[in-house]
Amino acid sequence: VVLVEVRLDERGGLREMKLLRSSGIESLDEAAINAVASWRFRPEVQDGEPVPSRVRIPIEFALTASR
């Protein structure tokens, strides 16, 4: 599991992103960061107005072997 924290502006635009918890495998951490960087977010709304926000996103990888 990789835990990524994203800080968004009032329009839902990505302001900052950081890795909070590593999977222990660099390539999986990079894949999680790259995936989240391409996502689009809706802004948080409080009292009818969009506001900056912070979101923590867990990304779980499952590795399976095929025969």
PDB file of C-alpha atoms in Angstrom:
ATOM      1  CA  VAL A   1       0.000   0.000   0.000  1.00  0.00           C
ATOM      2  CA  VAL A   2       1.244   3.445  -0.971  1.00  0.00           C
ATOM      3  CA  LEU A   3      -0.193   6.501   0.799  1.00  0.00           C
ATOM      4  CA  VAL A   4      -0.144   9.735  -1.193  1.00  0.00           C
ATOM      5  CA  GLU A   5      -1.165  13.145   0.136  1.00  0.00           C
ATOM      6  CA  VAL A   6      -2.498  15.693  -2.345  1.00  0.00           C
ATOM      7  CA  ARG A   7      -3.054  19.398  -1.697  1.00  0.00           C
ATOM      8  CA  LEU A   8      -5.588  21.026  -3.991  1.00  0.00           C
ATOM      9  CA  ASP A   9      -6.416  24.640  -4.740  1.00  0.00           C
ATOM     10  CA  GLU A  10      -9.951  26.045  -4.682  1.00  0.00           C
ATOM     11  CA  ARG A  11     -10.477  24.906  -8.299  1.00  0.00           C
ATOM     12  CA  GLY A  12      -9.408  21.320  -7.550  1.00  0.00           C
ATOM     13  CA  GLY A  13      -6.019  21.837  -9.202  1.00  0.00           C
ATOM     14  CA  LEU A  14      -3.020  19.942  -7.876  1.00  0.00           C
ATOM     15  CA  ARG A  15      -0.780  22.244  -5.780  1.00  0.00           C
ATOM     16  CA  GLU A  16       1.429  19.710  -4.034  1.00  0.00           C
ATOM     17  CA  MET A  17       1.788  15.957  -3.759  1.00  0.00           C
ATOM     18  CA  LYS A  18       3.930  13.858  -1.437  1.00  0.00           C
ATOM     19  CA  LEU A  19       4.488  10.250  -0.560  1.00  0.00           C
ATOM     20  CA  LEU A  20       3.416   9.664   3.044  1.00  0.00           C
ATOM     21  CA  ARG A  21       3.996   5.908   3.142  1.00  0.00           C
ATOM     22  CA  SER A  22       6.092   3.838   0.785  1.00  0.00           C
ATOM     23  CA  SER A  23       5.253   0.339  -0.385  1.00  0.00           C
ATOM     24  CA  GLY A  24       8.912  -0.526   0.034  1.00  0.00           C
ATOM     25  CA  ILE A  25       9.242  -0.957  -3.733  1.00  0.00           C
ATOM     26  CA  GLU A  26      10.397   2.157  -5.574  1.00  0.00           C
ATOM     27  CA  SER A  27       8.730   1.284  -8.890  1.00  0.00           C
ATOM     28  CA  LEU A  28       5.332   0.865  -7.183  1.00  0.00           C
ATOM     29  CA  ASP A  29       5.735   4.161  -5.334  1.00  0.00           C
ATOM     30  CA  GLU A  30       6.550   5.894  -8.630  1.00  0.00           C
ATOM     31  CA  ALA A  31       3.566   4.246 -10.357  1.00  0.00           C
ATOM     32  CA  ALA A  32       1.242   5.505  -7.606  1.00  0.00           C
ATOM     33  CA  ILE A  33       2.625   9.067  -7.795  1.00  0.00           C
ATOM     34  CA  ASN A  34       2.373   9.100 -11.610  1.00  0.00           C
ATOM     35  CA  ALA A  35      -1.187   7.790 -11.530  1.00  0.00           C
ATOM     36  CA  VAL A  36      -2.393  10.360  -8.984  1.00  0.00           C
ATOM     37  CA  ALA A  37      -0.633  13.173 -10.887  1.00  0.00           C
ATOM     38  CA  SER A  38      -2.822  12.431 -13.926  1.00  0.00           C
ATOM     39  CA  TRP A  39      -6.119  12.447 -11.999  1.00  0.00           C
ATOM     40  CA  ARG A  40      -8.640  15.311 -12.031  1.00  0.00           C
ATOM     41  CA  PHE A  41     -10.208  16.427  -8.772  1.00  0.00           C
ATOM     42  CA  ARG A  42     -13.342  18.329  -7.852  1.00  0.00           C
ATOM     43  CA  PRO A  43     -12.816  21.072  -5.294  1.00  0.00           C
ATOM     44  CA  GLU A  44     -14.087  20.740  -1.753  1.00  0.00           C
ATOM     45  CA  VAL A  45     -17.085  22.990  -1.132  1.00  0.00           C
ATOM     46  CA  GLN A  46     -17.845  24.639   2.210  1.00  0.00           C
ATOM     47  CA  ASP A  47     -20.839  26.949   2.653  1.00  0.00           C
ATOM     48  CA  GLY A  48     -21.395  26.849  -1.102  1.00  0.00           C
ATOM     49  CA  GLU A  49     -17.875  28.061  -1.941  1.00  0.00           C
ATOM     50  CA  PRO A  50     -14.941  26.008  -3.271  1.00  0.00           C
ATOM     51  CA  VAL A  51     -11.965  25.939  -0.885  1.00  0.00           C
ATOM     52  CA  PRO A  52      -8.407  24.577  -0.910  1.00  0.00           C
ATOM     53  CA  SER A  53      -8.170  21.081   0.557  1.00  0.00           C
ATOM     54  CA  ARG A  54      -5.939  18.139   1.371  1.00  0.00           C
ATOM     55  CA  VAL A  55      -6.671  14.503   0.515  1.00  0.00           C
ATOM     56  CA  ARG A  56      -4.871  11.327   1.573  1.00  0.00           C
ATOM     57  CA  ILE A  57      -5.159   8.574  -1.013  1.00  0.00           C
ATOM     58  CA  PRO A  58      -4.223   4.953  -0.268  1.00  0.00           C
ATOM     59  CA  ILE A  59      -3.281   2.937  -3.339  1.00  0.00           C
ATOM     60  CA  GLU A  60      -3.131  -0.813  -2.907  1.00  0.00           C
ATOM     61  CA  PHE A  61      -1.152  -2.983  -5.271  1.00  0.00           C
ATOM     62  CA  ALA A  62      -1.779  -6.715  -5.558  1.00  0.00           C
ATOM     63  CA  LEU A  63       0.888  -8.782  -7.233  1.00  0.00           C
ATOM     64  CA  THR A  64      -0.206 -12.104  -8.637  1.00  0.00           C
ATOM     65  CA  ALA A  65       1.630 -14.807 -10.531  1.00  0.00           C
ATOM     66  CA  SER A  66       0.184 -16.370 -13.646  1.00  0.00           C
ATOM     67  CA  ARG A  67       1.004 -19.871 -14.752  1.00  0.00           C
TER      68      ARG A  67
END
